[in-house]
Short mmCIF file of C-alpha atoms in Angstrom, two decimals:
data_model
loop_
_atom_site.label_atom_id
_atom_site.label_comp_id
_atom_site.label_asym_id
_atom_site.label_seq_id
_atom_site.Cartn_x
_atom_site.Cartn_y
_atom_site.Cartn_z
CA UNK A 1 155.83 243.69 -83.87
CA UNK A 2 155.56 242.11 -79.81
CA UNK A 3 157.55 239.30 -79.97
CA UNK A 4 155.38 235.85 -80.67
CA UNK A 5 152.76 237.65 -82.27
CA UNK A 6 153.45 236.36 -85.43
CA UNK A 7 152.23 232.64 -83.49
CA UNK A 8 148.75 233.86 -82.67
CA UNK A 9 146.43 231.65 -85.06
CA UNK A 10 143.89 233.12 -86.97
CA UNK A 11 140.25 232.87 -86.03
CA UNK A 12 139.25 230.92 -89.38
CA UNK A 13 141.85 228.27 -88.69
CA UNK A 14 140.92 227.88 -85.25
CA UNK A 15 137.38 227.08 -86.67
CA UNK A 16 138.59 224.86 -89.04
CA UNK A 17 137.78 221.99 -87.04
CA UNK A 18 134.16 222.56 -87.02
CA UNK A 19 133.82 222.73 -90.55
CA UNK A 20 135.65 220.37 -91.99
CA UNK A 21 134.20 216.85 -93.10
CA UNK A 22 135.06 214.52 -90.05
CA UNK A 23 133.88 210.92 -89.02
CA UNK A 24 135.26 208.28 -86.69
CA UNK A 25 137.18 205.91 -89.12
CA UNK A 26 138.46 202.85 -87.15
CA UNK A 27 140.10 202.46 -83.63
CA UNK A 28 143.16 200.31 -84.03
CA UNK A 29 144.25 197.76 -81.62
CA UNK A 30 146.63 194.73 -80.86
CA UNK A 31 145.26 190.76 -80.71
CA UNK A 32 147.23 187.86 -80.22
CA UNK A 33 146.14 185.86 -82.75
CA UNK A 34 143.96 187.33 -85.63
CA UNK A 35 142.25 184.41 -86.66
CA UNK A 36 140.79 183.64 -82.66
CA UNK A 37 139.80 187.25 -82.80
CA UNK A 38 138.10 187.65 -86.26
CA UNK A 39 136.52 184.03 -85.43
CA UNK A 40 134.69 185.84 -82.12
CA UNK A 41 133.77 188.83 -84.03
CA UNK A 42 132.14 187.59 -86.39
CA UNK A 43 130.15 184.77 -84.78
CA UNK A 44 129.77 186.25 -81.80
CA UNK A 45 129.04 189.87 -82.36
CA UNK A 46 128.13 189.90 -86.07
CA UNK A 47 130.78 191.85 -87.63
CA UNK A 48 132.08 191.16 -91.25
CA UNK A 49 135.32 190.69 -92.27
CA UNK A 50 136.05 193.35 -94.38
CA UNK A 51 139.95 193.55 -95.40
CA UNK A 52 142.90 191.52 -94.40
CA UNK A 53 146.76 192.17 -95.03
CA UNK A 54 149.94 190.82 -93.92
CA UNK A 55 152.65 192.68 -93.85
CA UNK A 56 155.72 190.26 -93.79
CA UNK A 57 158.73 191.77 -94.34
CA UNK A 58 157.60 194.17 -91.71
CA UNK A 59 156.18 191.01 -89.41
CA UNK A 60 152.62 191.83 -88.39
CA UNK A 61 148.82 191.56 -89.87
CA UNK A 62 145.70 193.69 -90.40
CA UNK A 63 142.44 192.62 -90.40
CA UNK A 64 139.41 194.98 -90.87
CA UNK A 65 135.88 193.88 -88.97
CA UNK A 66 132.78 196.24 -88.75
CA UNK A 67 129.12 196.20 -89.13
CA UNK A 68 129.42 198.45 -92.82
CA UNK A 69 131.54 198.92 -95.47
CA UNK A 70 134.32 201.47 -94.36
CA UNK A 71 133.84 204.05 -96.76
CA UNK A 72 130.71 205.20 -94.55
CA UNK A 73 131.11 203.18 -91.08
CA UNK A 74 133.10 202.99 -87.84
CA UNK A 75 135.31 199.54 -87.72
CA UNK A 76 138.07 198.44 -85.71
CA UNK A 77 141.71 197.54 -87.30
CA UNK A 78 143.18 194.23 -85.30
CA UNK A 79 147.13 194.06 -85.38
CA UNK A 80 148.77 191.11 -84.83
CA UNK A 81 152.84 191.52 -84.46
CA UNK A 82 154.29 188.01 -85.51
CA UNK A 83 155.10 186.30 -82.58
CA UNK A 84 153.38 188.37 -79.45
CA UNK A 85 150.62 186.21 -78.06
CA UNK A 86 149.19 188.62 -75.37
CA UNK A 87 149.27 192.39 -74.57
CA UNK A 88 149.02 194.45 -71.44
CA UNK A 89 145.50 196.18 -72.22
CA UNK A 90 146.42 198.80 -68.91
CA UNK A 91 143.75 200.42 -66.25
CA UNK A 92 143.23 203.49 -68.66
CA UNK A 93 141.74 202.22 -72.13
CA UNK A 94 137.17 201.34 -71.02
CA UNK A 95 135.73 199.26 -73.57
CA UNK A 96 133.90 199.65 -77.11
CA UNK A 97 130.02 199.29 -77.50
CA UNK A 98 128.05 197.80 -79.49
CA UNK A 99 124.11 198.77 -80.00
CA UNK A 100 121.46 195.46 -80.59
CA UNK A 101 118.11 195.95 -80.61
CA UNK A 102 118.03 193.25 -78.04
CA UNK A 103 120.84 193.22 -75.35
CA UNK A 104 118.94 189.75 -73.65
CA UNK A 105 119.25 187.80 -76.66
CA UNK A 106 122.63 188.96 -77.94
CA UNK A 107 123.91 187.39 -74.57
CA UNK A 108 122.47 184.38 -75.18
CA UNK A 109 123.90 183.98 -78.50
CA UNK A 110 127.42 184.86 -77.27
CA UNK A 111 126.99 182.97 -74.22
CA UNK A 112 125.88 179.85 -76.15
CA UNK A 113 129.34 180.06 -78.66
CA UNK A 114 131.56 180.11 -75.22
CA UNK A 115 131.81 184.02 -74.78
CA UNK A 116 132.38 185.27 -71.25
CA UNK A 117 129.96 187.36 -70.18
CA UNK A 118 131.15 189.74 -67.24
CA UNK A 119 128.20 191.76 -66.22
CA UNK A 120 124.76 190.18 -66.91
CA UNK A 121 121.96 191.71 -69.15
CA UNK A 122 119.59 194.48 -67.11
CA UNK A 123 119.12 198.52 -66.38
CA UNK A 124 122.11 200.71 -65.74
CA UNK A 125 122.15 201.40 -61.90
CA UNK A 126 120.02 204.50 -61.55
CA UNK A 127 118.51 204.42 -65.16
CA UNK A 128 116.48 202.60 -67.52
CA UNK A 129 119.15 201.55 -70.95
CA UNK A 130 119.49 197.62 -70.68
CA UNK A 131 123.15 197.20 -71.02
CA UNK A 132 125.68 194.10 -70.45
CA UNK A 133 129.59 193.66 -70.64
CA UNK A 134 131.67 190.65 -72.70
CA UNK A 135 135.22 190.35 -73.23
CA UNK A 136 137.20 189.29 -76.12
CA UNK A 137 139.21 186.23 -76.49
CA UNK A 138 142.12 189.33 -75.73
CA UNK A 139 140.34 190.74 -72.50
CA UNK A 140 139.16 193.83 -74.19
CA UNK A 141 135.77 194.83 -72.55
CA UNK A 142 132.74 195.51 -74.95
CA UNK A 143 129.54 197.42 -73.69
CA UNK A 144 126.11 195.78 -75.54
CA UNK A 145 123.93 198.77 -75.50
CA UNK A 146 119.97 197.98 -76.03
CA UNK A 147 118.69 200.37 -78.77
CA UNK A 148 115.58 200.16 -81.40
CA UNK A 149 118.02 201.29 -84.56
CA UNK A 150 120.97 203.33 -85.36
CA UNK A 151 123.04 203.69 -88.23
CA UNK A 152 126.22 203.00 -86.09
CA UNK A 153 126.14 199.59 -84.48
CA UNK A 154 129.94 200.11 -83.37
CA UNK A 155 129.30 203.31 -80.63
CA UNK A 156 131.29 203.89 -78.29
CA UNK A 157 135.43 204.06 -77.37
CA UNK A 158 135.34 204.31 -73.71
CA UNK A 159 138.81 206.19 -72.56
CA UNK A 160 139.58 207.13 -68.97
CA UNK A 161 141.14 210.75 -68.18
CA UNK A 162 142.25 212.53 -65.28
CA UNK A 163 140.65 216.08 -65.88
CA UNK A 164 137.43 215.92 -67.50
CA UNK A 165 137.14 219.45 -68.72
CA UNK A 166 139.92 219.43 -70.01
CA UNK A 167 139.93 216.67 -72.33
CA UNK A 168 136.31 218.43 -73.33
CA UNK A 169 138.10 220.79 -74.13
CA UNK A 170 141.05 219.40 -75.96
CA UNK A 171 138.78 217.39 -78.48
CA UNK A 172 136.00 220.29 -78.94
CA UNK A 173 139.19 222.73 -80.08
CA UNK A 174 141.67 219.83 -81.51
CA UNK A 175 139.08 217.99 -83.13
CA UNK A 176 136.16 219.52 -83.29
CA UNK A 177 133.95 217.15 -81.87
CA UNK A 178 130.44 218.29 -79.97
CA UNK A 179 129.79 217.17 -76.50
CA UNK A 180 126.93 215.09 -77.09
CA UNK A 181 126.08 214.53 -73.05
CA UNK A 182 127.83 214.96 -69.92
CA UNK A 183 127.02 213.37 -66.93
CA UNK A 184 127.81 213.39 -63.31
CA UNK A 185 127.25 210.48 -60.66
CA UNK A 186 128.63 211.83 -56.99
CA UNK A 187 126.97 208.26 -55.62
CA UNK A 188 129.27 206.12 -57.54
CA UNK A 189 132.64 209.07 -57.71
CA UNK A 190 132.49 209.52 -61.51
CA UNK A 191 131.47 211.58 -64.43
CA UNK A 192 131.10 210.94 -68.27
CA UNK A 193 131.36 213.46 -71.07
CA UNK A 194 130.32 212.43 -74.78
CA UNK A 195 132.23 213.54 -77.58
CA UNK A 196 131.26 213.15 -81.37
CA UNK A 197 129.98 214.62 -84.26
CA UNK A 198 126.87 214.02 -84.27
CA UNK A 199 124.55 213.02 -81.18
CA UNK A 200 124.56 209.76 -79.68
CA UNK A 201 122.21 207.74 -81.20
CA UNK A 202 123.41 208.67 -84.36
CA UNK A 203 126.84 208.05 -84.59
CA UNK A 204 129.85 206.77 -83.01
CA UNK A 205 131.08 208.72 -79.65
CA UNK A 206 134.33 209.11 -77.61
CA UNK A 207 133.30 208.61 -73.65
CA UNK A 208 135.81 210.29 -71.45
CA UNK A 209 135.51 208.73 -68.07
CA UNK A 210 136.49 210.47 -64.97
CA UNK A 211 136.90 208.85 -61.62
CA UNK A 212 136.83 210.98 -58.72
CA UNK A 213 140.73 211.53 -57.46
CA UNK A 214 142.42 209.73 -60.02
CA UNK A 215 144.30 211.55 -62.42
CA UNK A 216 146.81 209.28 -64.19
CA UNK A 217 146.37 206.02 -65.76
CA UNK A 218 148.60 203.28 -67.60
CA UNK A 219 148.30 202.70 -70.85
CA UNK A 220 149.44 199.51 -71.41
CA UNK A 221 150.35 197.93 -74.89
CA UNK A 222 147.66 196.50 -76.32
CA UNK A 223 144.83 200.06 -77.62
CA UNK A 224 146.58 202.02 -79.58
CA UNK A 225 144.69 204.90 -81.37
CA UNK A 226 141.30 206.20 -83.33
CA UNK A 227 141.43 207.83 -86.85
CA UNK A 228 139.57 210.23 -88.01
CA UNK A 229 139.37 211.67 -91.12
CA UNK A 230 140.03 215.20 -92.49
CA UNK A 231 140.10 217.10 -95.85
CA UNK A 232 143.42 218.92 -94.93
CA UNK A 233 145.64 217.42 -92.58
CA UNK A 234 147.92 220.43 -92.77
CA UNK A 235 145.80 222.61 -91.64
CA UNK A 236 143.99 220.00 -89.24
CA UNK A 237 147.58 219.55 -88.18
CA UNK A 238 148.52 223.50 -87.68
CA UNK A 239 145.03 223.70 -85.27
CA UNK A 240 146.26 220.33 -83.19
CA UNK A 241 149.54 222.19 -82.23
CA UNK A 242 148.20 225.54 -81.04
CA UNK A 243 145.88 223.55 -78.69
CA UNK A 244 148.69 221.31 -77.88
CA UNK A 245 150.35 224.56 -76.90
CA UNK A 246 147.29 225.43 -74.57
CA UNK A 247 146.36 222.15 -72.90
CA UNK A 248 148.73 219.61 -73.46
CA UNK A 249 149.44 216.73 -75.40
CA UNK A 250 152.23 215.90 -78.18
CA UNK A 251 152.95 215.57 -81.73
CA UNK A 252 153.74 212.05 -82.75
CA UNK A 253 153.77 212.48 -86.49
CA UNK A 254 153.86 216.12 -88.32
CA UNK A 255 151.20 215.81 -91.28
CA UNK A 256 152.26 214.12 -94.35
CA UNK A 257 152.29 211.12 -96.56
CA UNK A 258 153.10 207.85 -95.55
CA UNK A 259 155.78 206.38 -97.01
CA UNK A 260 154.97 203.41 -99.54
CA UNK A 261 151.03 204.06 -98.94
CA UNK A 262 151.02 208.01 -99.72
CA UNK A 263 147.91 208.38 -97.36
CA UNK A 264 148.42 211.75 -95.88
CA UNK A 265 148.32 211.37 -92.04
CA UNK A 266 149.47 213.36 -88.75
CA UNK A 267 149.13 211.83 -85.37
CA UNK A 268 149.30 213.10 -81.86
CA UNK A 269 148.90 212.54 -78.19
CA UNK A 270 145.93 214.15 -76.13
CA UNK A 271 146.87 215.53 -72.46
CA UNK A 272 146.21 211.97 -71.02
CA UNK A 273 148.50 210.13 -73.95
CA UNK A 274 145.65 208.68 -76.28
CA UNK A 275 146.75 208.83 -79.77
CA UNK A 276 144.42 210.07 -82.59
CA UNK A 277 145.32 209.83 -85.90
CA UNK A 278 144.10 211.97 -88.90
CA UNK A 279 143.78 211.11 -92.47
CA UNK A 280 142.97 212.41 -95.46
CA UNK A 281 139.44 211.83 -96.71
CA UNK A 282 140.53 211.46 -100.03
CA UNK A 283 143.17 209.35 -99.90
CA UNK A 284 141.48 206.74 -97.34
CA UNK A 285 138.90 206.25 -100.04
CA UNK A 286 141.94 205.83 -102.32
CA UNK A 287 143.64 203.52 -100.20
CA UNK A 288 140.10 201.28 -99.56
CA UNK A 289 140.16 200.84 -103.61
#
């Protein structure tokens, strides 16, 4: 037998990715202070507090906000590590979005409750979506994105990347995730690529940001990751090396249960450092009981 042969993945488990049960489960990030935040989110953007925890003996808190139970929608997962006030958020993590069927008015509402509004309501340059930017009490950016109805008020994770195709790439054969759109705009030095599993409008989506000429990024301290879920992190786990192997990235946590919880997980880093987590489908609904 040629030497390394034996490494060669089969074709099934390489397609693995595209047939197992996957959704965008939360994106997980650091606040500093919980209360402030869930206060904003809640008034401002019209999420519902859905779980809290504290952790003390290992000195931090969890609190759960989204627009739908978790069991079926995208949410975000605020950490607050006793005593840390503020966070570098670095020039690498975008924003998150946020769909309303009326961008104008959502601004109004937010402006009206002492939210900072950084780019006013109106038209993408070039196009016709009515879009506007606030940021958090934290200074984390969120996109409001007019749109009639979707299922998935919470849309987007915006993540800058220094070689488009291939972080298209990574998360088509890592995760298998569709790309939903990609575009390119030479008058303003940047392209997009959409990545999900289902289109757009639909669901939520990972946008990839490229600027022209700029390759690295920092990452900060404040974004940490996005789970998504799996119904075999061993084998979701075995496919995430071999592409590893092929584009880059790292292995932060070889799949298993965590310790205490029991929730089966396995993490890694993609080629530009953004951490993904996966966990099993199962035990997440376990773990939400």
């Amino acid at each position: 037998m040629a030497e390394g042969s034996a490494a060669v993945p089969s074709t099934e488990l390489l397609e693995w990715p595209k047939k197992d049960k996957r959704r965008f489960l939360h994106a997980v990030y650091r606040v500093g202070d919980l209360d402030r935040t869930i206060k904003f989110y809640t008034e401002c953007f019209g999420m519902k507090l859905l779980r809290k925890r504290d952790i003390p003996e290992e000195k931090y808190s969890n609190a759960f906000l989204g627009f739908g139970p978790e069991e079926s929608h995208f949410v975000v997962e605020l950490t607050y590590n006793y005593g840390v006030t503020s966070y570098d958020i670095g020039t690498g993590f975008g924003h998150f979005a946020i769909a309303t069927p009326d961008v104008y008015k959502m601004v109004e509402d937010i402006r009206a409750k002492g939210g900072n509004i950084t780019r006013e309501p109106g038209p993408v340059k070039g196009g016709s979506s009515v879009i506007a930017f606030v940021k958090d009490p934290d200074g984390y950016i969120f996109e409001l994105i007019q749109r009639a109805s979707t299922p998935e008020l919470l849309c987007q994770v915006m993540l800058r990347v220094g070689d488009l195709d291939r972080s298209v790439k990574f998360y088509e054969k890592a995760l298998g995730m569709k790309l939903v759109k990609k575009v390119d705009r030479p008058e303003y030095k940047y392209s997009i690529a959409m990545m999900g599993y289902a289109e757009e409008h639909e669901t939520t989506v990972l946008e990839l940001t490229y600027n022209y000429g700029v390759t690295e990024y920092t990452k900060g301290n404040a974004y940490a990751q996005v789970a998504i879920s799996t119904d075999d992190v061993y084998k979701s786990g075995e496919v995430v090396e071999h592409v590893i192997q092929e584009l880059g990235g790292k292995v932060t946590r070889k799949p298993g249960p965590i310790p205490g919880i029991n929730t089966k997980i396995t993490s890694f880093l993609d080629p530009d450092g953004w951490k993904t987590v996966l966990v099993d489908n199962e035990d997440f609904l376990k773990e939400l009981k």
